Amino acid sequence: MPIKLSTNCLRSLNERHSLAMAVPSPRASVLVAALVAAVWSHASHAAEENPVVVAPAAAAAATGEVGWTDFWLVRLSLNILGYGSVCLPAWLFIRYVKRSGYLEQGGHNCMFRSIRLCVAGNEEKTSLEEGGVKATAPEPPKFNKGVVLFFCVLGLQGSYLTWGVLQERIMKHEYGKDENNPGEKFTNSQFLVFMNRILAFSAAGVIILVTRQPRHTAPLYRYSYCSLSNIMSSWCQYEALKFVSFPTQVLAKASKIIPVMLMGKVVSGKTYEYYEYLTAAMISMGVAMFLLTQGKEATGPTTVTTFSGVLILIGYMMFDSFTSNWQAELYKQYNMSSMQMMFGVNLFSCIFTSWSLIGQGGFAVGLGFMLKHSTFMFHVLLLSLCSATGQLFIFYTISQFGAVVFIIIMTTRSGLAIFLSCLIYGHPLTVIGVFGVFIVFAALFLRVYAQQRKKAQKAREARQSELSNGNKV
């Protein structure tokens, strides 16, 4: 889940995550019903085609190969308990510091400064004359923009297409498989999240050390909220691949517009333009067309596994939406740089995941699997490298070309990721399925185009209003 760059960029990107946060109840019901019907029809068809296939955890449990901790709900509960064992003492400590007046007493030792940095932040403001750095990225020269844009597109596409291929390879395929050995799958999603975050944390730290950054004023504990939702969304993303195909996961991310719109109507009571209803309906139809053509996959899921996958993907959408909104508030309040945001979020992500992994013995499992399968070690390191470099390309692209160009690049990347996955891993792809994918991404591009036209129209109206008011004066 990408971390944003600046307040203005964040606001633009937030429109992507809260695209049309309202739908009148009848329309919302039709859209959601269409998606649910498609998912369950896909599940039923898959179960009929593959009656002997059962949920991975249930099948393993039936043969006595795994224990109760291999059910995803149990793993999720253990993860939450691990995070809670960090959050609860930290919350009690912060509450005590604030109520006891410890910070008001003052001090200059290392412990006091550390506690103040974590609980209250650095409230002193530093002007540019005093050595502060303005949190803006330099604009590249005009003659360089074409080359820079090509570099950004190449970096984003290369990083995230490779990341998607590796993600599916790690979570859905066996390691050590040959004629005499059935191989084994890696099942610890949290270990993969930790590996991604530790490398991103290190990269952000190095960049902060070698580049000038604005004065950091935010209390460190404020990063923990979006850090927790970020690792939960990443865990859901990895875990969902045990139950649904990678193309289905990508389309589910695109279709999160629909539940967000329904949530907007229920929570905020907002209304939106007709083009937003139209594009939501197009996305619903495209996802349904794709899912209805996926039932003949040789190892297709059953109703149980599909339902689990849907629940996990819903969790991903909820956590991902919270992450972007919380980061928007942090940028708005404290105006930190993107590297500071990346460092702070990944710092707490490393703390949460490492503590939980230690409690569950996850490090021993992950490192043991890496030592046993050198190919897995290479895949994990490359996956983490692609995740970290992808974040850096996100920040740089938004700073130089804005959120709209970034959204177009990443939307194109999602479409390419689906076809690349089908090509490499042999997912069935019919003409109707291809047409459904085309409808989904056509709707996303239409939404971006319509939003930009609306913004341009409002800007023209504002200028005309200013001119008319000036003439009256």
PDB file of C-alpha atoms in Angstrom, residues 186-434:
ATOM      1  CA  PHE A 186       5.250 -21.539   2.091  1.00  0.00           C
ATOM      2  CA  THR A 187       2.271 -20.486   4.207  1.00  0.00           C
ATOM      3  CA  ASN A 188       3.497 -17.736   6.561  1.00  0.00           C
ATOM      4  CA  SER A 189       2.207 -14.515   4.996  1.00  0.00           C
ATOM      5  CA  GLN A 190       3.362 -12.404   7.930  1.00  0.00           C
ATOM      6  CA  PHE A 191       7.002 -13.364   7.329  1.00  0.00           C
ATOM      7  CA  LEU A 192       6.728 -12.017   3.767  1.00  0.00           C
ATOM      8  CA  VAL A 193       5.218  -8.784   5.091  1.00  0.00           C
ATOM      9  CA  PHE A 194       8.144  -8.407   7.508  1.00  0.00           C
ATOM     10  CA  MET A 195      10.719  -9.000   4.775  1.00  0.00           C
ATOM     11  CA  ASN A 196       9.095  -6.343   2.581  1.00  0.00           C
ATOM     12  CA  ARG A 197       8.919  -3.821   5.409  1.00  0.00           C
ATOM     13  CA  ILE A 198      12.439  -4.271   6.750  1.00  0.00           C
ATOM     14  CA  LEU A 199      13.951  -3.548   3.345  1.00  0.00           C
ATOM     15  CA  ALA A 200      11.676  -0.546   2.754  1.00  0.00           C
ATOM     16  CA  PHE A 201      12.527   0.749   6.239  1.00  0.00           C
ATOM     17  CA  SER A 202      16.256   0.434   5.515  1.00  0.00           C
ATOM     18  CA  ALA A 203      15.935   2.160   2.124  1.00  0.00           C
ATOM     19  CA  ALA A 204      13.994   5.074   3.620  1.00  0.00           C
ATOM     20  CA  GLY A 205      16.527   5.431   6.440  1.00  0.00           C
ATOM     21  CA  VAL A 206      19.461   5.607   4.035  1.00  0.00           C
ATOM     22  CA  ILE A 207      17.731   8.213   1.858  1.00  0.00           C
ATOM     23  CA  ILE A 208      16.884  10.351   4.898  1.00  0.00           C
ATOM     24  CA  LEU A 209      20.516  10.249   5.996  1.00  0.00           C
ATOM     25  CA  VAL A 210      21.961  11.313   2.638  1.00  0.00           C
ATOM     26  CA  THR A 211      19.328  13.900   1.596  1.00  0.00           C
ATOM     27  CA  ARG A 212      17.955  17.070   3.147  1.00  0.00           C
ATOM     28  CA  GLN A 213      14.566  16.623   4.771  1.00  0.00           C
ATOM     29  CA  PRO A 214      12.038  19.008   6.351  1.00  0.00           C
ATOM     30  CA  ARG A 215      12.038  19.252  10.138  1.00  0.00           C
ATOM     31  CA  HIS A 216      10.043  16.346  11.546  1.00  0.00           C
ATOM     32  CA  THR A 217       7.328  17.444  13.998  1.00  0.00           C
ATOM     33  CA  ALA A 218       4.841  14.536  14.150  1.00  0.00           C
ATOM     34  CA  PRO A 219       4.645  12.318  17.274  1.00  0.00           C
ATOM     35  CA  LEU A 220       6.044   8.958  16.260  1.00  0.00           C
ATOM     36  CA  TYR A 221       3.140   7.001  17.720  1.00  0.00           C
ATOM     37  CA  ARG A 222       0.791   8.563  15.149  1.00  0.00           C
ATOM     38  CA  TYR A 223       2.431   6.410  12.470  1.00  0.00           C
ATOM     39  CA  SER A 224       1.415   3.237  14.294  1.00  0.00           C
ATOM     40  CA  TYR A 225      -2.251   3.478  13.248  1.00  0.00           C
ATOM     41  CA  CYS A 226      -1.668   3.418   9.498  1.00  0.00           C
ATOM     42  CA  SER A 227       1.257   1.042  10.001  1.00  0.00           C
ATOM     43  CA  LEU A 228      -1.037  -1.507  11.635  1.00  0.00           C
ATOM     44  CA  SER A 229      -3.668  -1.181   8.901  1.00  0.00           C
ATOM     45  CA  ASN A 230      -0.921  -1.345   6.276  1.00  0.00           C
ATOM     46  CA  ILE A 231       0.500  -4.656   7.491  1.00  0.00           C
ATOM     47  CA  MET A 232      -3.023  -6.050   7.865  1.00  0.00           C
ATOM     48  CA  SER A 233      -3.887  -5.123   4.294  1.00  0.00           C
ATOM     49  CA  SER A 234      -0.630  -6.664   3.067  1.00  0.00           C
ATOM     50  CA  TRP A 235      -1.286  -9.832   5.076  1.00  0.00           C
ATOM     51  CA  CYS A 236      -4.771 -10.076   3.562  1.00  0.00           C
ATOM     52  CA  GLN A 237      -3.309  -9.590   0.108  1.00  0.00           C
ATOM     53  CA  TYR A 238      -0.873 -12.492   0.503  1.00  0.00           C
ATOM     54  CA  GLU A 239      -3.339 -14.707   2.350  1.00  0.00           C
ATOM     55  CA  ALA A 240      -6.072 -14.251  -0.266  1.00  0.00           C
ATOM     56  CA  LEU A 241      -3.850 -15.900  -2.879  1.00  0.00           C
ATOM     57  CA  LYS A 242      -4.267 -19.190  -1.024  1.00  0.00           C
ATOM     58  CA  PHE A 243      -7.958 -19.118  -1.943  1.00  0.00           C
ATOM     59  CA  VAL A 244      -8.381 -17.111  -5.156  1.00  0.00           C
ATOM     60  CA  SER A 245      -6.322 -16.629  -8.307  1.00  0.00           C
ATOM     61  CA  PHE A 246      -4.067 -13.612  -8.780  1.00  0.00           C
ATOM     62  CA  PRO A 247      -6.196 -12.185 -11.649  1.00  0.00           C
ATOM     63  CA  THR A 248      -9.270 -12.418  -9.404  1.00  0.00           C
ATOM     64  CA  GLN A 249      -7.381 -10.590  -6.656  1.00  0.00           C
ATOM     65  CA  VAL A 250      -6.362  -7.776  -9.018  1.00  0.00           C
ATOM     66  CA  LEU A 251      -9.927  -7.319 -10.257  1.00  0.00           C
ATOM     67  CA  ALA A 252     -11.223  -7.358  -6.693  1.00  0.00           C
ATOM     68  CA  LYS A 253      -8.923  -4.430  -5.902  1.00  0.00           C
ATOM     69  CA  ALA A 254     -10.324  -2.552  -8.884  1.00  0.00           C
ATOM     70  CA  SER A 255     -13.900  -3.279  -7.800  1.00  0.00           C
ATOM     71  CA  LYS A 256     -13.387  -1.900  -4.283  1.00  0.00           C
ATOM     72  CA  ILE A 257     -14.974   1.275  -5.653  1.00  0.00           C
ATOM     73  CA  ILE A 258     -18.388  -0.343  -5.193  1.00  0.00           C
ATOM     74  CA  PRO A 259     -18.264  -1.130  -1.441  1.00  0.00           C
ATOM     75  CA  VAL A 260     -16.576   2.243  -0.849  1.00  0.00           C
ATOM     76  CA  MET A 261     -19.485   3.948  -2.613  1.00  0.00           C
ATOM     77  CA  LEU A 262     -21.987   2.013  -0.537  1.00  0.00           C
ATOM     78  CA  MET A 263     -20.086   2.889   2.651  1.00  0.00           C
ATOM     79  CA  GLY A 264     -20.086   6.548   1.645  1.00  0.00           C
ATOM     80  CA  LYS A 265     -23.848   6.554   1.298  1.00  0.00           C
ATOM     81  CA  VAL A 266     -24.396   4.881   4.654  1.00  0.00           C
ATOM     82  CA  VAL A 267     -21.784   6.858   6.620  1.00  0.00           C
ATOM     83  CA  SER A 268     -21.610  10.244   4.923  1.00  0.00           C
ATOM     84  CA  GLY A 269     -24.822  10.500   2.915  1.00  0.00           C
ATOM     85  CA  LYS A 270     -22.932  11.993  -0.029  1.00  0.00           C
ATOM     86  CA  THR A 271     -24.151  12.117  -3.611  1.00  0.00           C
ATOM     87  CA  TYR A 272     -22.142  11.747  -6.793  1.00  0.00           C
ATOM     88  CA  GLU A 273     -22.326  12.265 -10.503  1.00  0.00           C
ATOM     89  CA  TYR A 274     -24.016   9.885 -12.939  1.00  0.00           C
ATOM     90  CA  TYR A 275     -20.703   8.945 -14.558  1.00  0.00           C
ATOM     91  CA  GLU A 276     -19.628   7.486 -11.208  1.00  0.00           C
ATOM     92  CA  TYR A 277     -22.693   5.273 -11.079  1.00  0.00           C
ATOM     93  CA  LEU A 278     -22.061   4.270 -14.695  1.00  0.00           C
ATOM     94  CA  THR A 279     -18.417   3.336 -14.122  1.00  0.00           C
ATOM     95  CA  ALA A 280     -19.312   1.405 -10.949  1.00  0.00           C
ATOM     96  CA  ALA A 281     -21.870  -0.588 -12.922  1.00  0.00           C
ATOM     97  CA  MET A 282     -19.305  -1.213 -15.673  1.00  0.00           C
ATOM     98  CA  ILE A 283     -16.792  -2.496 -13.117  1.00  0.00           C
ATOM     99  CA  SER A 284     -19.417  -4.772 -11.571  1.00  0.00           C
ATOM    100  CA  MET A 285     -20.327  -6.183 -14.971  1.00  0.00           C
ATOM    101  CA  GLY A 286     -16.689  -6.649 -16.008  1.00  0.00           C
ATOM    102  CA  VAL A 287     -15.754  -8.474 -12.804  1.00  0.00           C
ATOM    103  CA  ALA A 288     -18.816 -10.706 -13.133  1.00  0.00           C
ATOM    104  CA  MET A 289     -17.943 -11.590 -16.739  1.00  0.00           C
ATOM    105  CA  PHE A 290     -14.388 -12.479 -15.742  1.00  0.00           C
ATOM    106  CA  LEU A 291     -15.369 -14.604 -12.733  1.00  0.00           C
ATOM    107  CA  LEU A 292     -18.051 -16.511 -14.611  1.00  0.00           C
ATOM    108  CA  THR A 293     -15.446 -17.723 -17.112  1.00  0.00           C
ATOM    109  CA  GLN A 294     -12.944 -18.940 -14.502  1.00  0.00           C
ATOM    110  CA  GLY A 295     -14.716 -22.080 -13.331  1.00  0.00           C
ATOM    111  CA  LYS A 296     -12.812 -24.546 -15.510  1.00  0.00           C
ATOM    112  CA  GLU A 297      -9.383 -24.079 -13.970  1.00  0.00           C
ATOM    113  CA  ALA A 298      -7.872 -27.446 -13.185  1.00  0.00           C
ATOM    114  CA  THR A 299      -7.345 -26.647  -9.527  1.00  0.00           C
ATOM    115  CA  GLY A 300     -10.271 -24.331  -9.120  1.00  0.00           C
ATOM    116  CA  PRO A 301     -11.511 -23.408  -5.650  1.00  0.00           C
ATOM    117  CA  THR A 302     -14.553 -24.763  -3.880  1.00  0.00           C
ATOM    118  CA  THR A 303     -17.352 -22.727  -2.356  1.00  0.00           C
ATOM    119  CA  VAL A 304     -15.535 -22.765   0.998  1.00  0.00           C
ATOM    120  CA  THR A 305     -12.229 -21.466  -0.313  1.00  0.00           C
ATOM    121  CA  THR A 306     -13.867 -18.867  -2.548  1.00  0.00           C
ATOM    122  CA  PHE A 307     -15.904 -17.526   0.385  1.00  0.00           C
ATOM    123  CA  SER A 308     -12.739 -17.327   2.510  1.00  0.00           C
ATOM    124  CA  GLY A 309     -10.969 -15.495  -0.311  1.00  0.00           C
ATOM    125  CA  VAL A 310     -13.828 -13.002  -0.623  1.00  0.00           C
ATOM    126  CA  LEU A 311     -13.788 -12.296   3.124  1.00  0.00           C
ATOM    127  CA  ILE A 312     -10.022 -11.748   3.114  1.00  0.00           C
ATOM    128  CA  LEU A 313     -10.225  -9.445   0.093  1.00  0.00           C
ATOM    129  CA  ILE A 314     -12.937  -7.406   1.823  1.00  0.00           C
ATOM    130  CA  GLY A 315     -10.569  -7.084   4.787  1.00  0.00           C
ATOM    131  CA  TYR A 316      -7.839  -5.910   2.418  1.00  0.00           C
ATOM    132  CA  MET A 317     -10.104  -3.190   1.001  1.00  0.00           C
ATOM    133  CA  MET A 318     -11.100  -1.933   4.466  1.00  0.00           C
ATOM    134  CA  PHE A 319      -7.556  -1.778   5.829  1.00  0.00           C
ATOM    135  CA  ASP A 320      -6.159  -0.243   2.645  1.00  0.00           C
ATOM    136  CA  SER A 321      -8.790   2.506   2.647  1.00  0.00           C
ATOM    137  CA  PHE A 322      -8.055   3.350   6.282  1.00  0.00           C
ATOM    138  CA  THR A 323      -4.318   3.525   5.560  1.00  0.00           C
ATOM    139  CA  SER A 324      -4.679   6.106   2.797  1.00  0.00           C
ATOM    140  CA  ASN A 325      -7.106   8.252   4.787  1.00  0.00           C
ATOM    141  CA  TRP A 326      -4.947   8.261   7.912  1.00  0.00           C
ATOM    142  CA  GLN A 327      -1.846   9.143   5.920  1.00  0.00           C
ATOM    143  CA  ALA A 328      -3.762  12.013   4.336  1.00  0.00           C
ATOM    144  CA  GLU A 329      -4.439  13.419   7.800  1.00  0.00           C
ATOM    145  CA  LEU A 330      -0.790  13.082   8.814  1.00  0.00           C
ATOM    146  CA  TYR A 331       0.379  14.918   5.699  1.00  0.00           C
ATOM    147  CA  LYS A 332      -2.201  17.631   6.303  1.00  0.00           C
ATOM    148  CA  GLN A 333      -1.283  18.165   9.961  1.00  0.00           C
ATOM    149  CA  TYR A 334       2.490  17.798   9.904  1.00  0.00           C
ATOM    150  CA  ASN A 335       3.622  18.270   6.277  1.00  0.00           C
ATOM    151  CA  MET A 336       6.305  15.592   6.485  1.00  0.00           C
ATOM    152  CA  SER A 337       8.164  14.344   3.435  1.00  0.00           C
ATOM    153  CA  SER A 338       7.366  11.071   1.710  1.00  0.00           C
ATOM    154  CA  MET A 339      10.598   9.525   2.997  1.00  0.00           C
ATOM    155  CA  GLN A 340       9.710  10.447   6.565  1.00  0.00           C
ATOM    156  CA  MET A 341       6.303   8.844   6.085  1.00  0.00           C
ATOM    157  CA  MET A 342       7.876   5.733   4.571  1.00  0.00           C
ATOM    158  CA  PHE A 343      10.383   5.507   7.424  1.00  0.00           C
ATOM    159  CA  GLY A 344       7.817   6.024  10.202  1.00  0.00           C
ATOM    160  CA  VAL A 345       5.228   3.591   8.850  1.00  0.00           C
ATOM    161  CA  ASN A 346       7.752   0.862   8.114  1.00  0.00           C
ATOM    162  CA  LEU A 347       9.431   1.362  11.501  1.00  0.00           C
ATOM    163  CA  PHE A 348       6.239   0.379  13.310  1.00  0.00           C
ATOM    164  CA  SER A 349       5.495  -2.321  10.730  1.00  0.00           C
ATOM    165  CA  CYS A 350       8.829  -3.952  11.550  1.00  0.00           C
ATOM    166  CA  ILE A 351       8.116  -3.697  15.290  1.00  0.00           C
ATOM    167  CA  PHE A 352       4.627  -5.191  15.023  1.00  0.00           C
ATOM    168  CA  THR A 353       5.480  -8.035  12.653  1.00  0.00           C
ATOM    169  CA  SER A 354       8.791  -8.990  14.301  1.00  0.00           C
ATOM    170  CA  TRP A 355       7.212  -9.196  17.750  1.00  0.00           C
ATOM    171  CA  SER A 356       4.322 -11.280  16.436  1.00  0.00           C
ATOM    172  CA  LEU A 357       6.683 -13.556  14.491  1.00  0.00           C
ATOM    173  CA  ILE A 358       8.840 -14.105  17.579  1.00  0.00           C
ATOM    174  CA  GLY A 359       5.779 -15.049  19.620  1.00  0.00           C
ATOM    175  CA  GLN A 360       4.569 -17.532  17.006  1.00  0.00           C
ATOM    176  CA  GLY A 361       7.965 -18.927  16.013  1.00  0.00           C
ATOM    177  CA  GLY A 362       7.537 -17.462  12.546  1.00  0.00           C
ATOM    178  CA  PHE A 363      11.161 -16.457  12.149  1.00  0.00           C
ATOM    179  CA  ALA A 364      12.322 -20.037  12.655  1.00  0.00           C
ATOM    180  CA  VAL A 365       9.800 -21.267  10.095  1.00  0.00           C
ATOM    181  CA  GLY A 366      10.624 -18.584   7.521  1.00  0.00           C
ATOM    182  CA  LEU A 367      14.398 -18.727   7.858  1.00  0.00           C
ATOM    183  CA  GLY A 368      14.326 -22.520   7.901  1.00  0.00           C
ATOM    184  CA  PHE A 369      12.332 -22.559   4.667  1.00  0.00           C
ATOM    185  CA  MET A 370      14.795 -20.120   3.109  1.00  0.00           C
ATOM    186  CA  LEU A 371      17.772 -22.296   4.058  1.00  0.00           C
ATOM    187  CA  LYS A 372      16.003 -25.397   2.790  1.00  0.00           C
ATOM    188  CA  HIS A 373      14.992 -23.871  -0.540  1.00  0.00           C
ATOM    189  CA  SER A 374      17.507 -21.438  -2.026  1.00  0.00           C
ATOM    190  CA  THR A 375      15.057 -20.553  -4.814  1.00  0.00           C
ATOM    191  CA  PHE A 376      12.572 -19.364  -2.195  1.00  0.00           C
ATOM    192  CA  MET A 377      15.266 -17.199  -0.597  1.00  0.00           C
ATOM    193  CA  PHE A 378      15.997 -15.568  -3.953  1.00  0.00           C
ATOM    194  CA  HIS A 379      12.292 -15.003  -4.633  1.00  0.00           C
ATOM    195  CA  VAL A 380      11.691 -13.394  -1.230  1.00  0.00           C
ATOM    196  CA  LEU A 381      14.677 -11.074  -1.503  1.00  0.00           C
ATOM    197  CA  LEU A 382      13.673 -10.045  -5.023  1.00  0.00           C
ATOM    198  CA  LEU A 383      10.059  -9.567  -3.901  1.00  0.00           C
ATOM    199  CA  SER A 384      11.181  -7.275  -1.074  1.00  0.00           C
ATOM    200  CA  LEU A 385      13.494  -5.346  -3.397  1.00  0.00           C
ATOM    201  CA  CYS A 386      10.683  -4.790  -5.910  1.00  0.00           C
ATOM    202  CA  SER A 387       8.349  -3.641  -3.121  1.00  0.00           C
ATOM    203  CA  ALA A 388      10.873  -1.091  -1.806  1.00  0.00           C
ATOM    204  CA  THR A 389      11.903   0.257  -5.228  1.00  0.00           C
ATOM    205  CA  GLY A 390       8.242   0.392  -6.254  1.00  0.00           C
ATOM    206  CA  GLN A 391       7.477   2.686  -3.314  1.00  0.00           C
ATOM    207  CA  LEU A 392      10.353   4.967  -4.256  1.00  0.00           C
ATOM    208  CA  PHE A 393       9.127   5.160  -7.856  1.00  0.00           C
ATOM    209  CA  ILE A 394       5.634   5.984  -6.591  1.00  0.00           C
ATOM    210  CA  PHE A 395       6.917   8.952  -4.589  1.00  0.00           C
ATOM    211  CA  TYR A 396       9.081  10.252  -7.417  1.00  0.00           C
ATOM    212  CA  THR A 397       6.405   9.866 -10.101  1.00  0.00           C
ATOM    213  CA  ILE A 398       3.773  11.709  -8.078  1.00  0.00           C
ATOM    214  CA  SER A 399       6.190  14.503  -7.191  1.00  0.00           C
ATOM    215  CA  GLN A 400       7.169  15.107 -10.816  1.00  0.00           C
ATOM    216  CA  PHE A 401       3.982  14.390 -12.784  1.00  0.00           C
ATOM    217  CA  GLY A 402       1.096  14.394 -10.301  1.00  0.00           C
ATOM    218  CA  ALA A 403      -1.437  11.831  -9.134  1.00  0.00           C
ATOM    219  CA  VAL A 404      -3.339  11.501 -12.428  1.00  0.00           C
ATOM    220  CA  VAL A 405      -0.318  10.279 -14.405  1.00  0.00           C
ATOM    221  CA  PHE A 406       0.509   7.890 -11.572  1.00  0.00           C
ATOM    222  CA  ILE A 407      -3.042   6.471 -11.510  1.00  0.00           C
ATOM    223  CA  ILE A 408      -2.977   5.899 -15.276  1.00  0.00           C
ATOM    224  CA  ILE A 409       0.374   4.084 -15.045  1.00  0.00           C
ATOM    225  CA  MET A 410      -0.763   1.867 -12.166  1.00  0.00           C
ATOM    226  CA  THR A 411      -4.140   1.103 -13.756  1.00  0.00           C
ATOM    227  CA  THR A 412      -2.326  -0.020 -16.894  1.00  0.00           C
ATOM    228  CA  ARG A 413      -0.020  -2.076 -14.707  1.00  0.00           C
ATOM    229  CA  SER A 414      -2.990  -3.907 -13.177  1.00  0.00           C
ATOM    230  CA  GLY A 415      -4.260  -4.922 -16.596  1.00  0.00           C
ATOM    231  CA  LEU A 416      -0.822  -6.094 -17.684  1.00  0.00           C
ATOM    232  CA  ALA A 417      -0.427  -8.034 -14.419  1.00  0.00           C
ATOM    233  CA  ILE A 418      -3.588 -10.035 -15.134  1.00  0.00           C
ATOM    234  CA  PHE A 419      -2.508 -11.064 -18.618  1.00  0.00           C
ATOM    235  CA  LEU A 420       1.057 -11.751 -17.486  1.00  0.00           C
ATOM    236  CA  SER A 421      -0.234 -14.023 -14.728  1.00  0.00           C
ATOM    237  CA  CYS A 422      -2.476 -15.882 -17.165  1.00  0.00           C
ATOM    238  CA  LEU A 423       0.420 -16.252 -19.595  1.00  0.00           C
ATOM    239  CA  ILE A 424       2.989 -17.500 -17.058  1.00  0.00           C
ATOM    240  CA  TYR A 425       0.800 -19.619 -14.771  1.00  0.00           C
ATOM    241  CA  GLY A 426      -1.750 -20.854 -17.300  1.00  0.00           C
ATOM    242  CA  HIS A 427      -4.962 -19.391 -15.903  1.00  0.00           C
ATOM    243  CA  PRO A 428      -7.841 -19.954 -18.340  1.00  0.00           C
ATOM    244  CA  LEU A 429      -8.660 -16.812 -20.274  1.00  0.00           C
ATOM    245  CA  THR A 430     -11.687 -16.805 -22.567  1.00  0.00           C
ATOM    246  CA  VAL A 431     -12.863 -14.128 -24.956  1.00  0.00           C
ATOM    247  CA  ILE A 432     -15.633 -13.171 -22.521  1.00  0.00           C
ATOM    248  CA  GLY A 433     -13.116 -12.975 -19.665  1.00  0.00           C
ATOM    249  CA  VAL A 434     -10.801 -10.737 -21.676  1.00  0.00           C
TER     250      VAL A 434
END
